Coordinates of C-alpha atoms in Angstrom, one line a residue:
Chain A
X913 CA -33.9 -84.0 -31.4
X914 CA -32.9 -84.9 -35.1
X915 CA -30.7 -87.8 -35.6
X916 CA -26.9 -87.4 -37.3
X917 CA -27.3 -86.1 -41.2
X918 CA -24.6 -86.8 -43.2
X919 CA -22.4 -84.0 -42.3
X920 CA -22.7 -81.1 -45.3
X921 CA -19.3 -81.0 -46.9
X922 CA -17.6 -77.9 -45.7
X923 CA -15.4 -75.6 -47.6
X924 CA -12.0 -76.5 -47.4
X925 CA -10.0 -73.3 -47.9
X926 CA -6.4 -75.9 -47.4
X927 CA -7.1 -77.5 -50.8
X928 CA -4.6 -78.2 -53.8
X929 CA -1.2 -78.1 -53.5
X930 CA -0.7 -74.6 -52.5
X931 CA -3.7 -74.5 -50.1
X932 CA -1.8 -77.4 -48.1
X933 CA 1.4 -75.7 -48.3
X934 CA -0.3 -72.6 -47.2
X935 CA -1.8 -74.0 -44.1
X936 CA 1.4 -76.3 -43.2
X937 CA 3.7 -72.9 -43.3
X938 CA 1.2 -71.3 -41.0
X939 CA 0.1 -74.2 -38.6
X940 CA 4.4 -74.2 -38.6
X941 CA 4.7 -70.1 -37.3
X942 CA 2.2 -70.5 -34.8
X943 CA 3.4 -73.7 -33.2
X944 CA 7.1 -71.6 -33.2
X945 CA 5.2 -68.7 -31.6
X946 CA 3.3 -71.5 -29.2
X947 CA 6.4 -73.5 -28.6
X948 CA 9.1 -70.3 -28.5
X949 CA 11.3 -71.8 -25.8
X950 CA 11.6 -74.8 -27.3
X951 CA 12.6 -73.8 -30.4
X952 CA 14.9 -71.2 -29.3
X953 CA 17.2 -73.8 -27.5
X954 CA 16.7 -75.7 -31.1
X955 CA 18.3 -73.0 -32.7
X956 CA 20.5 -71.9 -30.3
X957 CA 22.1 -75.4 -30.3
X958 CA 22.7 -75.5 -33.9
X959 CA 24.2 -72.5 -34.0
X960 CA 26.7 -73.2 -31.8
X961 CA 27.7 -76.7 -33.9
X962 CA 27.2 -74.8 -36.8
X963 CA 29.7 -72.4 -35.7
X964 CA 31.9 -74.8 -34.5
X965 CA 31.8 -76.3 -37.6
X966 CA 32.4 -73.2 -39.7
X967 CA 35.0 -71.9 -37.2
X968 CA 37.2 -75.6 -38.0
X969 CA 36.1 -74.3 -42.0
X970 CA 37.9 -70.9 -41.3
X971 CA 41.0 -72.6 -39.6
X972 CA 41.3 -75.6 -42.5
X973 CA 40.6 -73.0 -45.2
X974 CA 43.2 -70.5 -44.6
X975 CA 45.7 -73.5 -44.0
X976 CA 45.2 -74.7 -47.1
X977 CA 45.6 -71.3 -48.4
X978 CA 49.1 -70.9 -46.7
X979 CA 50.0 -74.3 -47.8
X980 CA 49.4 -73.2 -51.4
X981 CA 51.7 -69.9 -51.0
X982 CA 54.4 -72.6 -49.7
X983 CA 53.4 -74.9 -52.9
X984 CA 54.4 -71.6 -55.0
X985 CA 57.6 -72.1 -54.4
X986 CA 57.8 -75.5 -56.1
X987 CA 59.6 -74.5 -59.4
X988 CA 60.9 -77.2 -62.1
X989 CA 64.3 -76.1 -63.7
X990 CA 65.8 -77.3 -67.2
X991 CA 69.4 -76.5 -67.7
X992 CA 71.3 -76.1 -71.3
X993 CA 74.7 -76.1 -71.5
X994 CA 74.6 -73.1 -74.3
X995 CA 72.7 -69.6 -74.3
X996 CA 69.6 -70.3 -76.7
X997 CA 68.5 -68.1 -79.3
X998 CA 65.2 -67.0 -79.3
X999 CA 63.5 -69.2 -81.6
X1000 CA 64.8 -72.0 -79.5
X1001 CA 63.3 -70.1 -76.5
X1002 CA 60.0 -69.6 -78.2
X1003 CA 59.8 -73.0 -79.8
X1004 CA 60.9 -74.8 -76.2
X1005 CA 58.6 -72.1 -73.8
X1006 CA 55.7 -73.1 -76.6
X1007 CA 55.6 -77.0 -75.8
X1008 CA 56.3 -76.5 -72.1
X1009 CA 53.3 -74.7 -72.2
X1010 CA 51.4 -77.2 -74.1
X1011 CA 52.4 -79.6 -71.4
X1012 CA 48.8 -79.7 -68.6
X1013 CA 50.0 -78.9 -65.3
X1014 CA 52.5 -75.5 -66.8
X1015 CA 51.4 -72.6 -65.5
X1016 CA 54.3 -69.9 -66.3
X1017 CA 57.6 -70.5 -67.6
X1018 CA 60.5 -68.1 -67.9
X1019 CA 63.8 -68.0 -69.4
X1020 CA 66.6 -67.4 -67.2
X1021 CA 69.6 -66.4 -69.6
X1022 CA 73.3 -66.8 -68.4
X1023 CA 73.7 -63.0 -67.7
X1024 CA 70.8 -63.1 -65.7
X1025 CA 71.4 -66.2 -63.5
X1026 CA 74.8 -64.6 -62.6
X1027 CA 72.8 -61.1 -61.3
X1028 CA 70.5 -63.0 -59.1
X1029 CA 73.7 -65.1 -57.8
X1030 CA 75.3 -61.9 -56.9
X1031 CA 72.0 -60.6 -55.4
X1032 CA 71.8 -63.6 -52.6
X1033 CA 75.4 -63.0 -52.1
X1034 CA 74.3 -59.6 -50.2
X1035 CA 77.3 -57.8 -49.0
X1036 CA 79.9 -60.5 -50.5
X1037 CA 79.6 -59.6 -53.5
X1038 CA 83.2 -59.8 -54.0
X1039 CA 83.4 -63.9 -53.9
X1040 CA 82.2 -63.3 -57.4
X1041 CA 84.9 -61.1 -58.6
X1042 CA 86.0 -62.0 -62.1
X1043 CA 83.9 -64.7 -62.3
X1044 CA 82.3 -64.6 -66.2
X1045 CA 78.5 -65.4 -67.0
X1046 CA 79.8 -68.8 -68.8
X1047 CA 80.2 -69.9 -65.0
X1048 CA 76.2 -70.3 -64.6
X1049 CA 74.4 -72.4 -67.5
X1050 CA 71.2 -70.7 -69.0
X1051 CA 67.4 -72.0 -68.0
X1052 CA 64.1 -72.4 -68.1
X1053 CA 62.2 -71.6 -64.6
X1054 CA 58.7 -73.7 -64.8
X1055 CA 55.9 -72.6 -62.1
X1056 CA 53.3 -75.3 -61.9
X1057 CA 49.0 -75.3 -61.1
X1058 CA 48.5 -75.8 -57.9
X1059 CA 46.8 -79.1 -58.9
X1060 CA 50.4 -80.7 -60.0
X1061 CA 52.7 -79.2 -57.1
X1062 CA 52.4 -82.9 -55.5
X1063 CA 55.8 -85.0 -55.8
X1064 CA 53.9 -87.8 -57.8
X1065 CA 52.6 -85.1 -60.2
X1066 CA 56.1 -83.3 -60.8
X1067 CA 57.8 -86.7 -61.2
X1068 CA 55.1 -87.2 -64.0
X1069 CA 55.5 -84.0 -65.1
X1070 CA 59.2 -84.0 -65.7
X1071 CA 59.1 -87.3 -67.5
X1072 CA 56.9 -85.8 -70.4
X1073 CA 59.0 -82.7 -70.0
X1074 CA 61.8 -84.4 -70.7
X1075 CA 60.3 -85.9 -74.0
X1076 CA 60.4 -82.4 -75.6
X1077 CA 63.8 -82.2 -77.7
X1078 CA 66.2 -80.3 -76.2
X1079 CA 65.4 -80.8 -72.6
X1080 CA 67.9 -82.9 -71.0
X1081 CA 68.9 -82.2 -67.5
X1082 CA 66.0 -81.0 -64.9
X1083 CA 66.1 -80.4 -61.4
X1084 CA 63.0 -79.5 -58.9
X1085 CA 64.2 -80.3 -55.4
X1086 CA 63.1 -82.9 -55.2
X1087 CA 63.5 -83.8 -51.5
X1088 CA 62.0 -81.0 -50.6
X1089 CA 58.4 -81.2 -52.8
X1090 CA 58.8 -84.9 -50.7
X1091 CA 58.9 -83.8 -47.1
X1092 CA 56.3 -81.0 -48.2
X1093 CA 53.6 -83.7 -49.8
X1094 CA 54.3 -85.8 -47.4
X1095 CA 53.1 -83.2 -44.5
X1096 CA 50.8 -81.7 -46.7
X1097 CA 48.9 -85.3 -46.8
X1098 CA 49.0 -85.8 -43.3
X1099 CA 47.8 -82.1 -42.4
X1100 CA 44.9 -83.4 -44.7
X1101 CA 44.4 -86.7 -43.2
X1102 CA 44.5 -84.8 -39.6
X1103 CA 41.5 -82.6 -40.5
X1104 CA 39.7 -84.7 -42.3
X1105 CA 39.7 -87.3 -38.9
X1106 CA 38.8 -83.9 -36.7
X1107 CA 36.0 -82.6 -39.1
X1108 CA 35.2 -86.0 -39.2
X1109 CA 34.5 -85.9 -35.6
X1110 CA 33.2 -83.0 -35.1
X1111 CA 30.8 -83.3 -37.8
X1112 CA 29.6 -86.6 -36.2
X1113 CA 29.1 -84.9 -32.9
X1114 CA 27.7 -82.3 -34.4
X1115 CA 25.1 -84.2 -35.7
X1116 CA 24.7 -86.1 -32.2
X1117 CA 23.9 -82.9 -30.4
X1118 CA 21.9 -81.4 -33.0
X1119 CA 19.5 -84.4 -33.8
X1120 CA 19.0 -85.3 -30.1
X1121 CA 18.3 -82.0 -29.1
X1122 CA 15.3 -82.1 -31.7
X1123 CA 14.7 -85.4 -30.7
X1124 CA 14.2 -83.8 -27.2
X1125 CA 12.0 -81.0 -28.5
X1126 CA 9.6 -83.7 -30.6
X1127 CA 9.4 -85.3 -27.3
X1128 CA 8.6 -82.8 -25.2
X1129 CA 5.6 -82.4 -27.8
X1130 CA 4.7 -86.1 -28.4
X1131 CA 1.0 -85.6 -27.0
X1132 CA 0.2 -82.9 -29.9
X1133 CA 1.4 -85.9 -32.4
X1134 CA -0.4 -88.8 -30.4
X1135 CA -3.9 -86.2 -30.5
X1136 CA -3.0 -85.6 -33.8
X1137 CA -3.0 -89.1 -35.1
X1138 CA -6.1 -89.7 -32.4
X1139 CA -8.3 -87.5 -34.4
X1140 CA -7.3 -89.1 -38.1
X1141 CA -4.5 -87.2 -39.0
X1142 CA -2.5 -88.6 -41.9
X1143 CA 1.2 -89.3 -41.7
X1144 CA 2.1 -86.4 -43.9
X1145 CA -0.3 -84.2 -42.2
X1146 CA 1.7 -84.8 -38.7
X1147 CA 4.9 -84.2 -40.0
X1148 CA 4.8 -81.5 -42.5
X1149 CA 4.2 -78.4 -39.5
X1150 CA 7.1 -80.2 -38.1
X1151 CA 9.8 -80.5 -40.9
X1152 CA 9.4 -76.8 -41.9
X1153 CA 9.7 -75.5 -38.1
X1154 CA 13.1 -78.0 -38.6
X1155 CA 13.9 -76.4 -41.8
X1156 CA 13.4 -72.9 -40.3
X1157 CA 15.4 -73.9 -37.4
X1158 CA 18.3 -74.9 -39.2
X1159 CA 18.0 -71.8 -41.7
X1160 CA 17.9 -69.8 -38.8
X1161 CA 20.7 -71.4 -37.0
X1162 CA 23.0 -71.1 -40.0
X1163 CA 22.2 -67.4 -40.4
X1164 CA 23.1 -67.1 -36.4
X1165 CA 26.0 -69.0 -36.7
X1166 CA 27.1 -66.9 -39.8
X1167 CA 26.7 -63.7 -38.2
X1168 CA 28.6 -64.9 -35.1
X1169 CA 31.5 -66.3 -37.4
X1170 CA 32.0 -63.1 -39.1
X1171 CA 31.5 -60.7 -36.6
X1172 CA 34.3 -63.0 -34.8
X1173 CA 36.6 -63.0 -37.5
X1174 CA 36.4 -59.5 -38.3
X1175 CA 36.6 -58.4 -34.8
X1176 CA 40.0 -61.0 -34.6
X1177 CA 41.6 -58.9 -38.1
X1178 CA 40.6 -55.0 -36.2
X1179 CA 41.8 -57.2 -33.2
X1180 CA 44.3 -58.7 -34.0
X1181 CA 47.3 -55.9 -33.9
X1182 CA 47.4 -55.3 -30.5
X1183 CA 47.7 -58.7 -29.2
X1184 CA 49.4 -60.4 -32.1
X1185 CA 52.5 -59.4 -33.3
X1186 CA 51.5 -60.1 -37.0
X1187 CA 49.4 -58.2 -39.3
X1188 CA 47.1 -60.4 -40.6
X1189 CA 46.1 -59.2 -43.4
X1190 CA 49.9 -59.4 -44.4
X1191 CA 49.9 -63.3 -44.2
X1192 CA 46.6 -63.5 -45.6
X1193 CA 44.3 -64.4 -44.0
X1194 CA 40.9 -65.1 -45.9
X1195 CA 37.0 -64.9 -44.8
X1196 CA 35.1 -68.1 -46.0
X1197 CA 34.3 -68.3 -49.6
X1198 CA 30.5 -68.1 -50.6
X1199 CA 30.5 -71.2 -51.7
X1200 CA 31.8 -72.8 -47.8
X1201 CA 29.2 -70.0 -46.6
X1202 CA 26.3 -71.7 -48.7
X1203 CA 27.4 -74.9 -47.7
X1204 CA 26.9 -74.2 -44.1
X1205 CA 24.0 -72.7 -44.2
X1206 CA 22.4 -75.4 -46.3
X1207 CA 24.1 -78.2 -43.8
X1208 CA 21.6 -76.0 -40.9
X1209 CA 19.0 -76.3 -43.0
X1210 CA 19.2 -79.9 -44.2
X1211 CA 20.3 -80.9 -40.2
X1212 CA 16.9 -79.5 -39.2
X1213 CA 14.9 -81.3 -41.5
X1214 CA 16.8 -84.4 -40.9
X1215 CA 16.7 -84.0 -37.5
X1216 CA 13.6 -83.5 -37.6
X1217 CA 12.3 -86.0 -39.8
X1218 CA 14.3 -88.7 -38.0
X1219 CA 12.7 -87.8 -34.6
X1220 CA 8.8 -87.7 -35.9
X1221 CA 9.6 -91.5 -37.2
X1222 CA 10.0 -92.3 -33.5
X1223 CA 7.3 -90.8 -32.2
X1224 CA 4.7 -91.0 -35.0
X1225 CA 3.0 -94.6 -34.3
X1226 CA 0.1 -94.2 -37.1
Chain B
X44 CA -21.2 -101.1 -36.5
X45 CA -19.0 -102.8 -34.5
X46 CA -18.3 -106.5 -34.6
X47 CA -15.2 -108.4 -32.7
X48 CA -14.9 -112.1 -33.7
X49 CA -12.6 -114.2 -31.5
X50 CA -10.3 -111.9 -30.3
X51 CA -7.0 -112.6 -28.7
X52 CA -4.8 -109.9 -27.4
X53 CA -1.3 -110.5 -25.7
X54 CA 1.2 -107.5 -25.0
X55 CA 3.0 -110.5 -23.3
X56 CA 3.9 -114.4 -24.3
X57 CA 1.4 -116.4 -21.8
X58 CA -0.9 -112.8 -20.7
X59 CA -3.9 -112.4 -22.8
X60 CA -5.5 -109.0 -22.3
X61 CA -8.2 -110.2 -24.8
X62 CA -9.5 -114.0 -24.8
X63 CA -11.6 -114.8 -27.3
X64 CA -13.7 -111.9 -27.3
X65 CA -17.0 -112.2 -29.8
X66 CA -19.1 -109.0 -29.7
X67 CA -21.6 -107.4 -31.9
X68 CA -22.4 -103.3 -31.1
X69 CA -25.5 -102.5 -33.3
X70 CA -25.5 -99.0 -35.2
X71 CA -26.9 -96.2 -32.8
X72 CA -26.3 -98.2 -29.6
X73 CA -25.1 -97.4 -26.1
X74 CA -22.9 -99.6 -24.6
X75 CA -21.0 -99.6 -20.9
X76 CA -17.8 -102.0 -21.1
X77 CA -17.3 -102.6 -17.6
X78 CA -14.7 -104.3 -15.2
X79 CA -11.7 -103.9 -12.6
X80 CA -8.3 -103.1 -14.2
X81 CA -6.4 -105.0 -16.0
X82 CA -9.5 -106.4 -17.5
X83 CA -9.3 -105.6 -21.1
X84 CA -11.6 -102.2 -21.4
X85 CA -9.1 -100.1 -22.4
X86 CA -7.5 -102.9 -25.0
X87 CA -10.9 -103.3 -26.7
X88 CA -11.0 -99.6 -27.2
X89 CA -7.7 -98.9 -29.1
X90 CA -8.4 -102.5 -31.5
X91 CA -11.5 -100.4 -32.3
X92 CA -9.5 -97.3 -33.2
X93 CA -6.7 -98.9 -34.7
X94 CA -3.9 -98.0 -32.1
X95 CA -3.5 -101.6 -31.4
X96 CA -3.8 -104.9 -33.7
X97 CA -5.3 -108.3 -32.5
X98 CA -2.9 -111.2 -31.9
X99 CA -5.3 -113.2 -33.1
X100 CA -9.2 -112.6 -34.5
X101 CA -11.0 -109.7 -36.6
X102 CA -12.1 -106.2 -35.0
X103 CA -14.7 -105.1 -38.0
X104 CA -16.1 -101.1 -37.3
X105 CA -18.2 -99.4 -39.4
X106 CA -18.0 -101.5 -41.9
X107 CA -14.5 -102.1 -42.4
X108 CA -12.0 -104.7 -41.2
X109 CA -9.8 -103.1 -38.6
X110 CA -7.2 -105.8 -38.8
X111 CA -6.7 -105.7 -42.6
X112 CA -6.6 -101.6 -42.8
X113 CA -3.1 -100.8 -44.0
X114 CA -1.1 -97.8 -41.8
X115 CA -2.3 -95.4 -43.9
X116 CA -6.1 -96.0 -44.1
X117 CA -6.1 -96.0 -40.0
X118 CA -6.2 -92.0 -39.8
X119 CA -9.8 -92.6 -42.3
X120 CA -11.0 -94.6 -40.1
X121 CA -10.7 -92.4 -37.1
X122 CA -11.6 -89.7 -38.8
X123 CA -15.2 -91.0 -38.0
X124 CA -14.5 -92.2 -34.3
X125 CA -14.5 -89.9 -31.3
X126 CA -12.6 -90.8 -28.8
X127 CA -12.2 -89.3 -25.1
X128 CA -9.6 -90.2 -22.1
X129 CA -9.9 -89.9 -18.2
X130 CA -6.7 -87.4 -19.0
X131 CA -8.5 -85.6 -21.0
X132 CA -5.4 -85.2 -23.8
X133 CA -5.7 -81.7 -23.9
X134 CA -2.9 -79.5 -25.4
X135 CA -2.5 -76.8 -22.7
X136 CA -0.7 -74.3 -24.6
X137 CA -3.2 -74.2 -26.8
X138 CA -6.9 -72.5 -26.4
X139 CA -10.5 -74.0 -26.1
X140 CA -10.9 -73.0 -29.7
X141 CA -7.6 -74.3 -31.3
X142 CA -8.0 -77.5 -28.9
X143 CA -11.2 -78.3 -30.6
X144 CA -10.5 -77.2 -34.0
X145 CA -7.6 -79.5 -34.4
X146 CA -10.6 -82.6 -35.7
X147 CA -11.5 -80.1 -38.1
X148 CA -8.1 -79.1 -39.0
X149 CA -7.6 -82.3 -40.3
X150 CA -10.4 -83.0 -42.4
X151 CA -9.4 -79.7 -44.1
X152 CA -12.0 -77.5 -43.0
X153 CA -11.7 -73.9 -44.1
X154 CA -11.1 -71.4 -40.9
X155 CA -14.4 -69.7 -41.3
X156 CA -16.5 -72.7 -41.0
X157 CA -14.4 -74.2 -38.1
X158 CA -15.0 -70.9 -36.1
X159 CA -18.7 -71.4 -36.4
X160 CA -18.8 -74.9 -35.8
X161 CA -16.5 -75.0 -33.0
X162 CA -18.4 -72.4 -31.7
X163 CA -21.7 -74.0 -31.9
X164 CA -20.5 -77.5 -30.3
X165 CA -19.0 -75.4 -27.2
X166 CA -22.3 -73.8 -27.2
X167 CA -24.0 -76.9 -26.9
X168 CA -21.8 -78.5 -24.1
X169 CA -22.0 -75.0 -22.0
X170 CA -18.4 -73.7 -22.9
X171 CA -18.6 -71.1 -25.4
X172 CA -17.3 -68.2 -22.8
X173 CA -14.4 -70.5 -22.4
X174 CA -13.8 -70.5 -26.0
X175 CA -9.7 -68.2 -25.6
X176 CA -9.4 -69.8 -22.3
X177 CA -6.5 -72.2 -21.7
X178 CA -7.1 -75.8 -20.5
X179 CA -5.1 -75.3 -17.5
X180 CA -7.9 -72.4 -16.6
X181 CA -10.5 -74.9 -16.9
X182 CA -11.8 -77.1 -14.3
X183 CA -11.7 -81.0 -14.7
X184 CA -15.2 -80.8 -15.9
X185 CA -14.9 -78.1 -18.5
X186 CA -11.7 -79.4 -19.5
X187 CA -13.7 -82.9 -19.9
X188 CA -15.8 -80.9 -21.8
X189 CA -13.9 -80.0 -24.1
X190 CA -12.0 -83.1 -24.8
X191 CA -15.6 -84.5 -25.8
X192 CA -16.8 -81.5 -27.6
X193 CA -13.4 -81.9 -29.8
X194 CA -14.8 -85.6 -30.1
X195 CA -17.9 -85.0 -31.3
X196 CA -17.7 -81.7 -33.5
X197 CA -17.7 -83.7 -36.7
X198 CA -20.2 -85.6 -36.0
X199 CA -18.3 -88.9 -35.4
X200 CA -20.2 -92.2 -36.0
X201 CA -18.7 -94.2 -33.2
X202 CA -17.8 -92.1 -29.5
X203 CA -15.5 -94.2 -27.6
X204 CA -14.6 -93.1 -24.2
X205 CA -12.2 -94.2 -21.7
X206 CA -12.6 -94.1 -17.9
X207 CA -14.4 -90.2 -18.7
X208 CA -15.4 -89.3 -15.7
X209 CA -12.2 -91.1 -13.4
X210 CA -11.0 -87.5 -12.6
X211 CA -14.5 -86.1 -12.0
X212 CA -16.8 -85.4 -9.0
X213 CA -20.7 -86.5 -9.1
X214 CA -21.9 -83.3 -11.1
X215 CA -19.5 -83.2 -13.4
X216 CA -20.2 -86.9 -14.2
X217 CA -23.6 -86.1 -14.4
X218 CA -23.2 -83.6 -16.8
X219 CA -20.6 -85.7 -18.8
X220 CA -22.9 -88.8 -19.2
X221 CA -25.9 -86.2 -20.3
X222 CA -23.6 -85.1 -23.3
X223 CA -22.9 -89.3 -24.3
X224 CA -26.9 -89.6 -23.9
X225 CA -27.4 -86.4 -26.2
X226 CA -25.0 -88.0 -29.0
X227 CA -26.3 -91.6 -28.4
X228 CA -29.9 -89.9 -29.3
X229 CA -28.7 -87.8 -32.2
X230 CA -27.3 -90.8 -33.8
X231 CA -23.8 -91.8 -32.5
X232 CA -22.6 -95.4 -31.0
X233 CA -21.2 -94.8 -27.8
X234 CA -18.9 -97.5 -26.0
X235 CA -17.9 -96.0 -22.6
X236 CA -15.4 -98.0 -20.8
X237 CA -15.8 -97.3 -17.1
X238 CA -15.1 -99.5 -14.0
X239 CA -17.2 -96.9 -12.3
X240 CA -20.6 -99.1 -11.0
X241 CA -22.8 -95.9 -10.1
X242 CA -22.3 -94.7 -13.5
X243 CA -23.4 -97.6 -15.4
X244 CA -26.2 -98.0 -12.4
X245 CA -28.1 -94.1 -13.2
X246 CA -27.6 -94.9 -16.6
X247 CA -29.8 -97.9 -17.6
X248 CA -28.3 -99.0 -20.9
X249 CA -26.4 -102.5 -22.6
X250 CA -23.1 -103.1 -20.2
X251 CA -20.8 -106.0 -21.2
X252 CA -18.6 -106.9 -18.1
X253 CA -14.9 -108.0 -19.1
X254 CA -13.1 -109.9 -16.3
X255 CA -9.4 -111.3 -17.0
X256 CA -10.2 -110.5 -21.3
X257 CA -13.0 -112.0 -21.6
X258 CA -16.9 -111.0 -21.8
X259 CA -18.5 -112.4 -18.3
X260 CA -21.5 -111.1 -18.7
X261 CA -23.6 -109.3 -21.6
X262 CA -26.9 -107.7 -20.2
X263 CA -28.6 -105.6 -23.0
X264 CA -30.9 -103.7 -20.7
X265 CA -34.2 -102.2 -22.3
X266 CA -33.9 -98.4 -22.7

C-alpha cells in the first residue's frame, strides 16, 4: 500500500471574494432548509417584537401628529392702535416674514375683526348693535413652524418680533402654549421611557431566542472548529441566516401591521363612533417603515453575532 | 511529530490532570495512550489539537509549538489532525455525504472534487451505499465509520482518537482498529486513547499508560 503523498491541491471552486460569498449564502439556505423549525420560531419571534414595536410607532406617530393639529392653533397676535395703510402692511408682513420660525402672517383690519366678533356671537348678534369697527384695533395674525410652537421658542420669538418698528403690543396666550408644552414634553418623556422599554425587551427576547437557536446547534460549530474551520468561516453561514431572519421578520411584521391598520380604518365605523380618516389618522411613513425593517435586519445579525461569540471557543 | 515537554495541566487549583508529562511520538507511529478515567487521556488529546492550553510546559505537533499558536492559527493546525470521539460527533440532520464533506468544506474544496473524494473514502471504509443515509439510520459501527472516514478524507498527518470503539461491540471494534492500522500504514500517526485492555492487547503496537497525569509506563512494542 503506498504511503501518504502530499495531497494534490484540489480545485477550490469557493475562491476570491465572491466565490466565499457564494458558498456562505448557500451553505446559509441549506442550513435554513435543514434547520426549518428552528428558524421559523426565530422569525416568528421577531416578528412579533417587531410588531410590537412598530404597533407603539403607529400609536406615538399619529399622537404626534394630533399634537401638531393642536400646535396649529398657536397664533402670535400684534395689535396697532390705528388701521395701517398698505405699505405699512407690506413693509411690517415683509420683516415678520424675514423673522425664522414665521410661517404665515395675515392682516386682520378693523372691519374685519369686528365680522368674525359677530360670527362667534352666533344668534346674539344683537349685543353688537351700534357698536362701530373703531371698537376692535387692527392686527397682524402670525402662524408659526411647527419647530417654534414651544413656549420657550414663542417667548424668543416675540422678543425679536418686537424689535421690528412698529410692533408694540403682542399677545399669544401665553398660559395656554404653557400648559400645552408642558404636556406635550411629558407625553414625550412617557414614550420615550415605554419605547425605551420595550425596545429593551425587545431586544431581550429576540437575542435569547437566537441565543437558544445557536445552542441547540452548538455541535455543528464545535465539529466545525474540530475539523480547522476559521473563525469567519463558522460564523459567516450564521450571520446571513440572522440577517435573513430579521429581514424576514420585518417583512412579516410589516405585513401584519398594515393589514391590521387597514383592517382597523374599513373597521373602524362600526365599532367606533369616529371616522378615522376624519381625525387623521396616518399609516407609518417610509422612512419609520425602513427603519423597522432595518432594526429586524440589524437585530438578527446582532443577535446572532453576539450568540456565536459564546459558543465559538476557537 | 509530536513532542510534550514537562507538561502540567490543572482544570482545578491543587488537581493536575497532566503532571509533568515528557513524550516524544515519532512521524508514522502508532501509539495506544492507555489508563482508567480521570487519568489524563483525553487532556493529552485536546493540548495536541489545541482545544486546551498547558498550565505549564510545551505541546510541539508537527512541527509547531502548540502553546505559542495564536487563536487564529489553531484551525491550521487542525486542518492536518483527524480526530474521532466515542460519540462519534455526527450531525444527524445531515447525510453521510454532507457529514463527511464538512473537512473538505473547509479547506475550500470545489463540490465536484469533494463528491469524488468523499465517495472514494466511504468506499474504502465499506459505506458508500450509505452515502444519502442519515446518521441516526446508521448503526454504531457505520456511524463510527463515518466519523473516521470524515477524519481521514484529507489525508490528515496526525489521527487522534478518543475512547473509538467505547460504544462498540467486538466486530465493530475489529473493523474500527483495521481502518487506524490501514492509515497508520499509509502514512498517518495515530494516538488512540482507549482504557479498553483487549484492544491495545490484539493490537501489538507502542502503549504509554497514564495513571493520575502522568506516564507510568512507556512500552514501545516491536511491530
Amino acid at each position: 500500500m503506498s504511503r501518504n503523498k502530499p495531497a494534490k491541491r484540489p480545485r477550490l471552486t469557493n475562491e476570491g471574494f465572491l466565490g466565499r460569498l457564494n458558498f456562505f449564502f448557500a451553505r446559509a439556505l441549506i442550513n435554513i432548509r435543514q434547520n426549518i423549525f428552528i428558524h421559523l420560531v426565530t422569525i416568528g419571534t421577531i416578528a412579533i417584537a417587531l410588531l410590537i414595536i412598530s404597533l407603539f410607532l403607529l400609536v406615538y406617530v399619529n399622537l404626534e401628529g394630533a399634537a401638531d393639529v393642536w400646535s396649529n392653533r398657536v397664533q402670535v397676535t400684534a395689535y396697532f392702535e390705528r388701521e395701517l395703510n398698505q405699505q405699512e402692511i407690506t413693509t411690517l408682513k415683509t420683516g415678520i416674514l424675514a423673522l425664522s420660525g414665521t410661517d404665515k402672517v395675515a392682516y386682520v383690519a378693523r372691519e374685519e375683526a369686528v365680522k368674525r366678533f359677530r360670527a362667534r356671537l352666533k344668534g346674539q348678534e344683537s349685543l353688537l348693535d351700534g357698536v362701530t369697527a373703531d371698537v376692535l384695533p387692527a392686527s397682524i395674525e402670525i402662524n408659526l413652524k411647527s419647530g417654534s410652537r414651544s413656549s420657550e421658542a414663542i417667548e424668543a420669538y416675540v422678543v425679536r418680533l418686537k424689535k421690528i418698528p412698529g410692533i408694540s403690543e403682542v399677545q399669544y396666550g401665553e398660559e395656554w402654549v404653557k400648559r400645552f408644552t408642558a404636556f406635550m414634553n411629558f407625553m414625550r418623556l412617557v414614550g420615550a421611557l415605554l419605547g425605551g422599554f420595550l425596545l429593551l425587551a425587545v431586544v431581550f427576547i429576540v437575542s435569547n431566542t437566537i441565543k437558544l437557536t445557536i445552542y441547540a446547534r452548538k455541535d455543528e460549530l464545535e465539529l466545525l472548529s474540530l475539523v480547522g474551520a476559521t473563525r469567519f468561516f463558522i460564523k459567516a453561514p450564521f450571520l446571513i441566516e440572522g440577517i435573513f431572519q430579521g429581514a424576514l421578520g420585518a417583512l412579516l411584521s410589516l405585513l401584519v401591521l398594515t393589514a391590521c391598520y387597514f383592517g382597523f380604518l374599513h373597521n373602524a365605523g362600526n365599532f367606533v363612533s369616529f371616522n378615522p380618516a376624519s381625525v387623521g389618522l396616518s399609516f407609518l411613513p417610509v422612512t419609520h417603515l425602513a427603519g423597522v425593517f432595518f432594526g429586524g435586519v440589524c437585530l438578527g445579525f446582532l443577535g446572532s453575532l453576539t450568540s456565536l461569540k459564546r459558543f465559538i471557543n476557537v | 511529530m509530536v513532542q510534550l515537554h514537562n507538561v502540567f495541566m490543572s482544570y482545578q487549583r491543587d488537581v493536575a490532570a497532566l503532571n509533568g508529562i515528557n513524550l516524544t511520538i515519532p512521524k508514522g507511529d502508532f501509539v495506544f495512550i492507555t489508563g482508567v478515567s480521570g487519568a489524563g487521556k483525553s487532556t493529552l488529546l485536546k493540548l495536541l489539537y489545541g482545544a486546551l492550553q498547558p498550565s505549564r510546559g510545551q505541546v510541539v505537533v508537527d512541527g509547531q509549538n502548540v502553546t505559542r499558536l495564536s487563536r487564529a492559527q489553531i484551525p491550521y493546525l487542525r486542518r492536518n489532525i483527524g480526530v474521532v470521539f466515542q460519540d462519534f460527533k455526527l450531525l444527524p440532520n445531515r447525510t453521510v455525504l454532507e457529514n463527511v464533506a464538512i473537512t473538505l468544506e473547509v479547506l475550500g474544496w470545489g463540490k465536484k472534487d469533494i463528491g469524488k473524494k468523499v465517495y472514494h473514502i466511504l468506499k474504502q471504509l465499506g459505506l458508500e451505499h450509505k452515502i444519502n443515509s442519515t446518521p441516526l439510520r446508521l448503526s454504531g459501527g457505520e456511524q463510527q465509520r463515518v466519523a473516521l472516514a470524515r477524519a481521514l478524507v484529507n489525508d490528515p498527518k496526525i489521527l487522534l482518537a478518543d475512547e473509538p470503539t467505547g460504544n462498540l461491540d467486538e466486530e465493530n471494534k475489529e473493523q474500527i482498529l483495521a481502518i487506524f492500522k490501514e492509515a497508520n500504514i499509509r502514512g498517518t500517526t495515530v494516538l488512540v486513547a482507549t482504557h479498553d485492555r483487549r484492544l491495545t492487547e490484539n493490537c501489538h503496537r507502542r502503549m504509554v499508560v497514564l495513571e493520575k497525569g502522568q506516564v507510568v509506563e512507556d512500552s514501545d512494542v516491536p511491530q
